[in-house]
Every structure is written in structure tokens, then in C-alpha cells.
Amino acid sequence: MKLNELTAHEILDLIKAGKETPAAVYKSVKEQISKTEGKVHAYARLIDNQEIDNKLRVDSCPIPIAIKDNICIKDNETTCASKILQGFKPPYDATVIKKLKDSKAIFVGNANMDEFAFGSSCETSAFGPTRNPWNIDCVPGGSSGGSAAAVASSEAVWAIGSDTGGSIRQPACLCGVVGLKPTYGVVSRFGLIAFASSLDQIGPITKDVIDNALLLNIISGYDENDSTSVKMEKPDYTKALIKDIKGIRIGIPKEYFIEGIDPEVEKSVKDSIEKLKSLGAVVKEISLPHTEYAVATYYITATAEASSNLARFDGVQYGLRAIPKSQRKNPIVDMYEETRNQGFGREAKRRIMLGTYALSSGYYDAYYLRALKVRTLIKNDFDKVFKDCDCIVTPTSPTTAFKIGERMDDPIAMYLSDIYTIPANLSGIPAISIPCGFSKNNLPIGLQIMAKAFDEKMLFKVAYAYEQSTDWHKKRVSL
Ligand code: GLN
């Protein structure tokens, strides 16, 4: 395998043994980019002139990383793949970026994404779509599609994404890599450009489970700049990487194996459950009765919060300012309107309208308040199940990667891509997606594991035990 195709932990071992240098690793990533980026388009922009420090400290981790384009990097254009933020250079680093800089990370580029993280296919980006490295006629999933595609095509060794309703796990699943949405409050959101603040979490996208635990070790921890960040002792997640899962109680929710699930996905997931049983886990069927309301609840809550968060983009402080050719109302209102009209794409406009409607007087009680109540019922379902289960196993996505363009004119079909991932965001619990098979068309299939809040270690333990007994994570794309 070429250097860029290795995992971060394999690369670190080589660097520590003096057999390779961070500069050589970065060079192999750049070579890959010049070869495959024209086909994949994983990046909104590349970050050139990286300073590489070949001297190693104990805690250095000089690994080339892709950063989703909604996470602020000081003085580096950051746009959420939207025209409205074009030219915006944040005056500060997000907390995760600061932590990565402290660890000597090498920033390869800003990964492409759905505009403002609205989407499941990476097609709503103002820069055009990213393509799935396993089949470039297919979507990579979204919204962190660029991050997942960069890792799958080895155009980065690992990546950072954000997940509001599935945006780390679903693209990780569709691209055959590992993606984790941590518990709400484990990773600071300071410097993440907000979509839905009560749901957003930053998390790692990597080639295997060991890398995922390593990257979470770097980016997690209390941050006084984020009032929802949780003050707790920082665990060493790599300590959970042990193969023994004997006696671990796994729940399989019957509501997750429904009509519409691709038979190949269902088969791979059921085979994986058998594998977990053979490793000693105790598997039983459970029920999460409010699952059917999750997508509707999410789209009220998420659009309501998004409409409020996106109100700040009006041409005054950030990015684009558009002045209409002729005056319509008064100069300032005309400027706001023209900026938002030109700056936001179709899906962003749709979400702002939906969210504003759900929050408007007369409808607030009927929609927004009711969604908050149902959100509590969904969370209560999980609380109940976790009284006698250690984790829950489900598919990550009901289908494998779909064709580019296929769901663009059918927002409901697109929204249903996240049917299995949304409940974890609504409940704040951690969830990971790991590769668990391939379809006959050679498209990856993913397994989702969920655990109770702050029990990331349980996810890593079960995911690691599964991964060590399979080879799915070792497959590499040839492009
Ligand atoms: N696909 C979902 C949406 O469009 C989730 C997006 C996300 O997690 N950022 O809202």
C-alpha cells in the first residue's frame, strides 16, 4: 500500500520508528490529490503552503487531515459551501482546529459539503457535487460527503465532519469508512458554523476504529467557549480498544427493519449481528416505539433552528454583499434581500422558509412546541432501552449510495436517507458507523452502533471487536 492509503496509526508507527517523515506522508497525499481529485472533487479548496514540522513530540500527530468547510480556520476562507460566505476568512480558529494545530496536524483542505450541511448527498454545494470514490456516478452521502470521500480515496488520511441528523455517519457508510457522532457536549462546537445548535456535533471520519478513537482523543474535551460543552474528566478512548465483548447486551430495534430497506443492506446487517453473537454478545429484539416520528420531528426542529442561525447572513458582516441594480424598497432592505436571494441556494431557502413558518405565531404551538415534546418521547425510548442494553445495532442507511441527481427533485426521498441516524441526534447519544459489507455492485454498506450518553467507549469496544474479525475496513478504492 502507498503511504497515503495507510491508517493514521500505521503512519505514526512508521514516523516514530524513523522510517517515514510527516513531509513524505503529506507528499503522498498531494500526489493522490493530483491524480484523483479531478474525478472525486472532495475539496471545496485546498490549503497550500502547509508548514510541516518533522520534529516529533510525544503528543504530536502530524497527519494530513481534511476539514469540513463549516469549521473555522483562522485567516483561511471558510464558506459552508455557500455563495453567501464567499470570501469569508474567520478571524479565529474553532476549538477543534486549535487542538489539531497543537497536535501538529497537516491541514490538506476544506472538504466539500452540502450547503450549510443541508442534505444527504453533497449535491447542494455551491461548488458542485462530490462523487463517491467507489463509483463516481453515485453520491458520497452528505452532508460531510467531501470529508468521507477524501478519506475513502486516500486524499487525506483522516477527516473532520459535523453531524446534525446523520451527516458524519451516512457519508461514512456510503463511502466505506468509519464515522462517529459523539455525545452532544463531548466535542466543542465553538467555531462550527451553526446549522441546528441543539443537534450539531463535530466528529471524526477515519479508515478504521483505532484511528477514530485516536482522533476523538485529540478533538474532545471541555471548552469554556461552548456553553453546551460538558465538564468531565477526559477519557482515553483508545483504552476501549479491546476485543472482548462477551456478555455485552445488544438491542436490535424492530422498527429499524422496515419496508424500503434494501435487501442487500438488511442481509449484511443481519450477518453482522450474527458475527457479534459469535463473538459472545447477547442479542435481543427491542422496541423504540416513537421512531416513526423522528424524521418529522427533526425537520421541524432543525429547520426552526437553522432559520434563526442563518438570519445573521445578510450582507453586513460576512461574505457576499449584493446590491440590486435598481432601488425597490430602501437601500438597506434591498441589500439584505438581494444578498440572501443571490447567496443562498434552493435547499437553504426551502429550509429557511420551513423553519420560519414553524416558528411563526399561531404555528409555533402546533409545530415547534409539539416537535419538542415528541423529541422528549424519542429520548425516553432510548433511556428505557439502555436500562437493560449496553448498545443498539442497526443499519446506518436504508440503501447504498444512490445515483447523482436521483433524489434532487424529491426532497422527501432525500430526507428519508437519515431515517436511522436522526434519532441519535434528537436524543444526544453517541453513534458510530462502521463498514460491514459490500453490495454486488461493489458499494459499501454500514453498520450503526448507538450507546447511552457519554459511553463512546462502548461504541469503540463493540466496533473494534467487529472490525478485528472482518476485513471490510481494509479494502481500498482504485481510482
Ligand atoms: N441530511 C440531514 C439534513 O439534511 C442531516 C444533515 C446533517 O447532519 N448536517 O438535515
Coordinates of C-alpha atoms and ligand atoms in Angstrom, one line a residue:
M1 CA 0.0 0.0 0.0
K2 CA 1.1 3.6 -0.6
L3 CA 1.7 5.8 2.4
N4 CA -1.5 7.8 2.0
E5 CA -3.5 4.6 1.9
L6 CA -2.4 3.6 5.4
T7 CA -4.3 4.4 8.6
A8 CA -3.0 7.2 10.8
H9 CA -1.9 4.8 13.5
E10 CA 0.2 2.8 10.9
I11 CA 1.7 6.0 9.7
L12 CA 2.5 7.2 13.2
D13 CA 4.3 3.9 13.9
L14 CA 6.4 4.4 10.8
I15 CA 7.2 8.0 11.7
K16 CA 8.1 7.1 15.3
A17 CA 10.4 4.3 14.1
G18 CA 12.2 6.9 11.9
K19 CA 11.2 5.1 8.7
E20 CA 9.0 7.9 7.3
T21 CA 8.6 11.6 7.8
P22 CA 5.4 13.8 8.0
A23 CA 6.6 15.6 4.9
A24 CA 6.8 12.3 3.0
V25 CA 3.3 11.4 4.1
Y26 CA 1.9 14.8 3.0
K27 CA 3.7 14.4 -0.3
S28 CA 1.9 11.1 -1.0
V29 CA -1.4 12.7 -0.1
K30 CA -0.7 15.6 -2.6
E31 CA 0.2 13.1 -5.3
Q32 CA -3.0 11.3 -4.8
I33 CA -4.9 14.5 -5.0
S34 CA -3.3 15.4 -8.3
K35 CA -4.3 12.0 -9.6
T36 CA -7.9 11.6 -8.3
E37 CA -9.3 15.0 -7.2
G38 CA -10.5 15.8 -10.7
K39 CA -12.8 12.7 -10.5
V40 CA -13.8 12.9 -6.9
H41 CA -14.0 16.6 -6.0
A42 CA -13.7 16.0 -2.3
Y43 CA -12.5 19.5 -1.6
A44 CA -14.0 23.0 -1.7
R45 CA -10.5 24.3 -1.7
L46 CA -7.0 23.0 -0.9
I47 CA -4.8 24.7 1.7
D48 CA -1.4 25.2 0.3
N49 CA 1.9 26.1 1.9
Q50 CA 1.5 23.9 5.0
E51 CA 4.3 24.3 7.5
I52 CA 5.5 20.8 8.3
D53 CA 7.3 20.2 11.5
N54 CA 9.3 17.0 11.1
K55 CA 10.4 17.1 14.8
L56 CA 8.2 14.8 16.9
R57 CA 6.9 15.5 20.5
V58 CA 5.2 12.7 22.5
D59 CA 1.8 14.1 21.7
S60 CA 2.4 15.2 18.1
C61 CA 0.1 13.7 15.5
P62 CA 1.4 15.1 12.1
I63 CA -1.3 13.5 10.0
P64 CA -2.8 15.1 6.8
I65 CA -6.4 15.9 7.6
A66 CA -9.4 17.2 5.7
I67 CA -11.7 19.7 7.5
K68 CA -15.3 20.2 6.6
D69 CA -15.9 23.6 5.1
N70 CA -18.2 24.7 8.1
I71 CA -15.4 24.7 10.7
C72 CA -13.5 28.0 11.1
I73 CA -9.8 28.0 10.3
K74 CA -8.2 31.4 11.1
D75 CA -7.5 33.6 8.0
N76 CA -8.5 30.7 5.7
E77 CA -11.6 31.1 3.6
T78 CA -14.4 29.0 5.2
T79 CA -17.8 29.1 3.3
C80 CA -20.1 26.2 4.3
A81 CA -20.0 25.5 0.5
S82 CA -22.3 28.5 0.1
K83 CA -22.0 31.5 -2.2
I84 CA -23.2 33.7 0.7
L85 CA -20.0 33.2 2.6
Q86 CA -17.6 33.6 -0.3
G87 CA -14.5 35.4 0.7
F88 CA -15.2 35.0 4.4
K89 CA -12.0 34.5 6.4
P90 CA -12.7 33.7 10.1
P91 CA -10.7 35.9 12.5
Y92 CA -10.2 32.9 14.9
D93 CA -9.8 29.1 15.0
A94 CA -12.6 26.8 16.0
T95 CA -11.6 24.9 19.2
V96 CA -11.1 21.6 17.3
I97 CA -8.8 23.4 14.9
K98 CA -6.8 24.8 17.8
K99 CA -6.5 21.4 19.3
L100 CA -5.4 19.9 15.9
K101 CA -2.9 22.7 15.4
D102 CA -1.4 21.9 18.9
S103 CA -1.1 18.3 17.8
K104 CA 0.8 19.4 14.6
A105 CA -1.9 18.3 12.2
I106 CA -1.4 19.0 8.5
F107 CA -4.4 20.7 7.0
V108 CA -4.9 19.4 3.5
G109 CA -8.0 21.4 2.6
N110 CA -11.6 22.4 3.3
A111 CA -13.8 19.4 2.4
N112 CA -16.8 19.9 0.2
M113 CA -20.3 19.6 1.8
D114 CA -23.9 20.2 1.2
E115 CA -24.6 24.0 1.5
F116 CA -24.8 24.8 5.3
A117 CA -24.9 21.0 5.9
F118 CA -28.4 20.8 4.4
G119 CA -28.5 17.5 2.6
S120 CA -27.6 13.8 2.4
S121 CA -25.8 13.7 -0.9
C122 CA -23.2 16.6 -1.2
E123 CA -25.1 17.8 -4.2
T124 CA -26.3 21.1 -2.8
S125 CA -22.8 22.6 -2.6
A126 CA -22.3 25.8 -4.4
F127 CA -19.1 24.3 -5.8
G128 CA -20.8 21.3 -7.4
P129 CA -21.1 17.8 -6.2
T130 CA -18.6 15.5 -4.7
R131 CA -18.6 11.9 -6.2
N132 CA -18.4 8.6 -4.4
P133 CA -14.9 7.1 -4.9
W134 CA -16.4 3.6 -5.1
N135 CA -18.5 4.7 -8.1
I136 CA -18.2 8.2 -9.4
D137 CA -21.7 8.2 -10.8
C138 CA -23.0 7.9 -7.2
V139 CA -23.2 10.4 -4.4
P140 CA -20.8 10.1 -1.4
G141 CA -23.7 10.9 1.0
G142 CA -23.8 14.1 3.0
S143 CA -23.6 16.5 4.3
S144 CA -19.9 15.6 5.2
G145 CA -19.6 13.9 1.8
G146 CA -16.3 15.7 1.0
S147 CA -14.7 14.5 4.3
A148 CA -15.8 10.9 3.8
A149 CA -14.8 10.9 0.1
A150 CA -11.4 12.4 0.9
V151 CA -10.7 9.5 3.4
A152 CA -12.1 6.8 1.1
S153 CA -10.0 8.0 -1.8
S154 CA -6.9 8.5 0.4
E155 CA -6.8 12.2 -0.5
A156 CA -6.5 12.7 3.3
V157 CA -5.6 10.2 6.0
W158 CA -8.5 11.2 8.1
A159 CA -11.1 13.9 8.3
I160 CA -13.4 16.0 10.5
G161 CA -17.1 16.3 9.8
S162 CA -20.2 17.5 11.5
D163 CA -23.4 15.6 12.2
T164 CA -26.8 17.2 12.8
G165 CA -29.0 14.4 11.6
G166 CA -26.5 11.9 10.2
S167 CA -24.0 13.9 8.3
I168 CA -21.0 12.1 9.6
R169 CA -22.4 8.6 9.8
Q170 CA -24.4 8.4 6.5
P171 CA -21.5 9.6 4.2
A172 CA -19.1 7.4 6.2
C173 CA -21.4 4.5 5.5
L174 CA -21.8 5.2 1.8
C175 CA -18.0 5.6 1.4
G176 CA -17.0 2.6 3.4
V177 CA -15.2 4.4 6.2
V178 CA -15.7 4.8 10.0
G179 CA -17.7 7.9 11.2
L180 CA -18.6 8.9 14.8
K181 CA -21.1 11.3 16.1
P182 CA -20.0 11.9 19.7
T183 CA -22.4 12.6 22.6
Y184 CA -23.8 16.1 22.4
G185 CA -21.3 18.2 24.5
V186 CA -18.2 15.9 24.1
V187 CA -16.6 18.0 21.3
S188 CA -16.7 21.8 21.4
R189 CA -18.9 23.5 18.8
F190 CA -17.0 26.8 19.2
G191 CA -16.1 27.8 15.6
L192 CA -18.5 25.4 13.9
I193 CA -20.8 27.5 11.8
A194 CA -24.2 26.6 13.3
F195 CA -26.9 24.7 11.5
A196 CA -29.2 23.5 14.4
S197 CA -27.4 24.2 17.6
S198 CA -29.2 21.7 19.8
L199 CA -28.3 18.9 17.4
D200 CA -24.9 19.7 15.8
Q201 CA -21.8 17.8 16.9
I202 CA -18.3 17.6 15.3
G203 CA -16.7 14.2 14.9
P204 CA -14.0 12.1 13.3
I205 CA -14.2 10.2 9.9
T206 CA -11.4 7.7 9.6
K207 CA -10.3 4.4 7.9
D208 CA -10.6 2.3 11.0
V209 CA -11.9 2.2 14.6
I210 CA -8.4 2.7 16.1
D211 CA -7.9 6.0 14.1
N212 CA -11.4 7.1 15.2
A213 CA -10.6 6.7 18.9
L214 CA -7.2 8.5 18.4
L215 CA -8.8 11.4 16.6
L216 CA -11.6 11.8 19.2
N217 CA -8.8 11.9 21.9
I218 CA -7.4 14.9 20.1
I219 CA -10.6 16.9 19.4
S220 CA -12.7 16.2 22.5
G221 CA -12.7 17.9 25.9
Y222 CA -14.3 20.7 27.9
D223 CA -14.3 24.2 26.4
E224 CA -15.4 27.3 28.2
N225 CA -16.2 28.9 24.9
D226 CA -19.1 26.5 24.3
S227 CA -21.7 26.7 27.0
T228 CA -23.0 23.2 26.0
S229 CA -19.6 21.6 26.3
V230 CA -19.6 19.2 29.2
K231 CA -17.1 19.4 32.1
M232 CA -15.9 16.0 32.7
E233 CA -12.7 14.1 33.0
K234 CA -11.3 13.4 29.6
P235 CA -11.3 9.6 28.9
D236 CA -8.6 8.0 26.8
Y237 CA -10.8 6.4 24.2
T238 CA -8.1 4.1 22.9
K239 CA -8.4 2.2 26.2
A240 CA -11.7 0.8 25.0
L241 CA -10.0 -0.9 22.0
I242 CA -10.1 -4.4 23.4
K243 CA -11.6 -7.4 21.5
D244 CA -13.6 -8.9 24.3
I245 CA -17.4 -8.3 24.0
K246 CA -18.5 -11.4 25.9
G247 CA -21.8 -10.8 27.6
I248 CA -22.3 -7.3 26.1
R249 CA -26.1 -6.8 25.7
I250 CA -27.0 -5.6 22.2
G251 CA -30.6 -4.5 21.3
I252 CA -31.9 -4.7 17.8
P253 CA -34.9 -2.3 17.4
K254 CA -37.7 -3.9 15.4
E255 CA -38.7 -0.5 14.0
Y256 CA -35.4 -0.2 12.0
F257 CA -36.1 -3.1 9.7
I258 CA -38.9 -1.7 7.8
E259 CA -40.2 -1.5 4.2
G260 CA -37.9 0.4 2.0
I261 CA -34.7 -1.1 3.4
D262 CA -32.5 -2.5 0.6
P263 CA -32.4 -6.4 0.9
E264 CA -28.7 -6.4 0.5
V265 CA -28.3 -3.9 3.3
E266 CA -30.6 -5.9 5.5
K267 CA -28.7 -9.1 4.8
S268 CA -25.3 -7.6 5.6
V269 CA -26.5 -6.0 8.8
K270 CA -28.2 -9.3 9.9
D271 CA -25.0 -11.2 9.1
S272 CA -23.0 -8.7 11.2
I273 CA -25.4 -9.2 14.1
E274 CA -24.7 -13.0 13.8
K275 CA -21.0 -12.2 13.9
L276 CA -21.4 -10.2 17.1
K277 CA -23.3 -13.1 18.6
S278 CA -20.5 -15.5 17.7
L279 CA -18.1 -13.1 19.5
G280 CA -20.1 -13.6 22.7
A281 CA -22.6 -10.7 22.6
V282 CA -26.1 -11.3 23.9
V283 CA -28.5 -10.1 21.2
K284 CA -32.2 -9.4 21.8
E285 CA -35.0 -7.6 20.0
I286 CA -36.1 -4.3 21.5
S287 CA -38.6 -1.6 20.6
L288 CA -38.2 2.1 20.1
P289 CA -41.9 2.9 19.5
H290 CA -41.6 6.6 18.6
T291 CA -39.1 6.0 15.8
E292 CA -41.7 6.7 13.1
Y293 CA -42.0 10.3 14.3
A294 CA -38.2 11.0 14.2
V295 CA -37.8 12.4 10.7
A296 CA -40.8 14.7 11.1
T297 CA -39.6 15.9 14.5
Y298 CA -36.2 16.5 13.1
Y299 CA -37.3 18.5 10.1
I300 CA -39.3 20.9 12.3
T301 CA -36.6 21.3 15.0
A302 CA -33.7 21.5 12.6
T303 CA -35.2 23.9 10.2
A304 CA -36.5 26.2 13.0
E305 CA -33.1 26.4 14.5
A306 CA -31.5 26.8 11.0
S307 CA -33.8 29.7 10.1
S308 CA -32.7 31.5 13.2
N309 CA -29.0 30.7 12.8
L310 CA -28.9 31.8 9.2
A311 CA -30.5 35.2 9.9
R312 CA -27.0 36.5 10.5
F313 CA -26.0 36.2 6.9
D314 CA -27.4 39.4 5.5
G315 CA -24.5 41.0 3.6
V316 CA -23.4 43.2 6.6
Q317 CA -20.8 41.2 8.5
Y318 CA -19.9 38.1 6.5
G319 CA -19.0 37.2 2.9
L320 CA -21.2 38.2 0.0
R321 CA -22.8 41.7 -0.3
A322 CA -25.1 42.1 -3.3
I323 CA -26.5 45.5 -4.3
P324 CA -29.6 45.4 -6.5
K325 CA -29.4 47.3 -9.8
S326 CA -32.4 49.4 -9.1
Q327 CA -33.9 50.5 -5.8
R328 CA -37.1 48.5 -4.7
K329 CA -37.8 49.5 -1.0
N330 CA -35.0 51.2 0.7
P331 CA -31.2 50.7 0.2
I332 CA -30.6 48.6 3.3
V333 CA -33.6 46.3 2.9
D334 CA -32.9 45.9 -0.8
M335 CA -29.3 44.9 0.0
Y336 CA -30.4 42.3 2.6
E337 CA -32.9 40.8 0.1
E338 CA -30.6 40.8 -2.8
T339 CA -27.7 39.3 -0.8
R340 CA -29.9 36.5 0.5
N341 CA -31.5 35.9 -2.8
Q342 CA -28.2 35.6 -4.7
G343 CA -26.3 34.0 -1.8
F344 CA -28.4 31.0 -0.7
G345 CA -29.1 28.0 -2.9
R346 CA -32.6 26.3 -3.3
E347 CA -32.3 23.9 -0.3
A348 CA -31.2 26.7 2.1
K349 CA -34.1 28.8 1.0
R350 CA -36.5 25.9 1.4
R351 CA -35.2 25.3 5.0
I352 CA -35.3 29.0 6.0
M353 CA -39.0 29.2 4.8
L354 CA -40.0 25.9 6.6
G355 CA -38.3 26.9 9.8
T356 CA -39.6 30.5 9.8
Y357 CA -43.1 29.1 9.2
A358 CA -42.8 26.6 12.1
L359 CA -41.7 29.4 14.5
S360 CA -44.3 31.9 13.4
S361 CA -47.0 33.0 15.8
G362 CA -50.0 30.7 15.5
Y363 CA -47.9 27.8 14.3
Y364 CA -45.3 27.7 17.0
D365 CA -47.5 25.7 19.4
A366 CA -48.8 23.4 16.6
Y367 CA -45.4 22.5 15.1
Y368 CA -42.3 23.6 17.0
L369 CA -43.6 23.1 20.6
R370 CA -45.1 19.7 19.6
A371 CA -41.9 18.6 18.0
L372 CA -40.0 19.4 21.2
K373 CA -42.5 17.2 23.1
V374 CA -42.1 14.3 20.7
R375 CA -38.3 14.8 20.9
T376 CA -38.6 14.0 24.6
L377 CA -40.6 10.9 23.9
I378 CA -37.9 9.7 21.4
K379 CA -35.2 10.3 24.1
N380 CA -37.3 8.4 26.7
D381 CA -37.5 5.4 24.4
F382 CA -33.7 5.2 24.4
D383 CA -33.4 5.8 28.2
K384 CA -35.8 2.9 28.8
V385 CA -33.9 0.5 26.4
F386 CA -30.5 1.4 27.9
K387 CA -31.7 0.1 31.3
D388 CA -31.0 -3.4 30.1
C389 CA -29.0 -3.0 26.9
D390 CA -25.4 -1.8 26.6
C391 CA -25.8 -0.8 23.0
I392 CA -28.1 -0.8 20.0
V393 CA -27.2 -2.1 16.5
T394 CA -29.0 -1.0 13.3
P395 CA -28.2 -0.3 9.6
T396 CA -26.7 3.2 9.1
S397 CA -28.6 4.0 5.9
P398 CA -31.5 2.1 4.3
T399 CA -29.7 2.0 0.9
T400 CA -26.2 2.0 -0.6
A401 CA -25.0 5.1 -2.4
F402 CA -27.6 6.3 -4.9
K403 CA -27.0 7.9 -8.3
I404 CA -26.2 11.6 -8.6
G405 CA -29.3 13.5 -9.4
E406 CA -31.7 10.7 -8.4
R407 CA -33.2 12.3 -5.3
M408 CA -32.6 16.0 -6.1
D409 CA -36.2 16.7 -7.2
D410 CA -37.7 14.7 -4.4
P411 CA -36.8 16.3 -1.0
I412 CA -38.8 13.7 1.0
A413 CA -36.9 10.8 -0.5
M414 CA -33.7 12.7 0.3
Y415 CA -34.9 13.4 3.9
L416 CA -35.6 9.7 4.4
S417 CA -31.9 8.8 3.9
D418 CA -31.4 9.8 7.5
I419 CA -34.2 7.8 9.0
Y420 CA -31.8 5.6 11.1
T421 CA -29.3 8.3 12.1
I422 CA -31.6 11.2 13.2
P423 CA -32.8 9.6 16.5
A424 CA -29.3 9.7 18.0
N425 CA -29.1 13.5 17.3
L426 CA -32.6 14.1 18.8
S427 CA -31.5 12.2 21.9
G428 CA -28.0 13.5 22.2
I429 CA -26.5 10.0 22.3
P430 CA -23.3 8.8 20.6
A431 CA -23.4 6.7 17.4
I432 CA -20.8 5.2 15.1
S433 CA -21.0 3.8 11.6
I434 CA -18.5 1.1 10.5
P435 CA -18.2 -0.8 7.2
C436 CA -20.0 -4.2 7.3
G437 CA -20.2 -5.3 3.7
F438 CA -20.4 -4.5 0.0
S439 CA -23.3 -4.8 -2.4
K440 CA -23.0 -6.8 -5.6
N441 CA -22.3 -3.5 -7.3
N442 CA -19.3 -3.1 -5.0
L443 CA -20.9 -0.3 -3.0
P444 CA -20.2 -0.1 0.8
I445 CA -22.7 -1.0 3.5
G446 CA -22.5 0.4 7.0
L447 CA -23.5 -0.8 10.5
Q448 CA -24.6 1.7 13.1
I449 CA -23.9 1.2 16.8
M450 CA -25.6 3.5 19.4
A451 CA -24.9 3.7 23.1
K452 CA -26.0 5.8 26.1
A453 CA -24.8 9.3 26.5
F454 CA -21.0 9.6 27.2
D455 CA -20.5 5.9 26.6
E456 CA -18.3 6.3 23.5
K457 CA -16.1 3.6 24.9
M458 CA -18.9 1.0 24.5
L459 CA -19.1 2.0 20.8
F460 CA -15.4 1.7 20.3
K461 CA -15.3 -1.6 22.1
V462 CA -18.0 -3.3 20.0
A463 CA -16.9 -1.6 16.8
Y464 CA -13.3 -2.7 17.4
A465 CA -14.3 -6.3 18.2
Y466 CA -16.3 -6.5 15.0
E467 CA -13.7 -4.8 12.9
Q468 CA -10.9 -7.1 14.1
S469 CA -12.9 -10.1 13.0
T470 CA -13.6 -8.8 9.5
D471 CA -11.7 -7.3 6.6
W472 CA -14.2 -4.7 5.2
H473 CA -12.1 -1.8 6.5
K474 CA -9.0 -3.0 4.7
K475 CA -10.5 -2.6 1.2
R476 CA -9.1 0.4 -0.7
V477 CA -10.6 2.1 -3.8
S478 CA -8.8 2.0 -7.0
L479 CA -9.5 5.2 -9.0
Ligands
GLN1 N1 -29.3 15.1 5.9 C1 -29.8 15.7 7.1 C2 -30.3 17.1 6.7 O1 -30.3 17.4 5.6 C3 -28.7 15.8 8.1 C4 -27.7 16.8 7.8 C5 -26.7 16.9 8.8 O2 -26.5 16.1 9.7 N2 -26.0 18.1 8.8 O3 -30.7 17.9 7.5

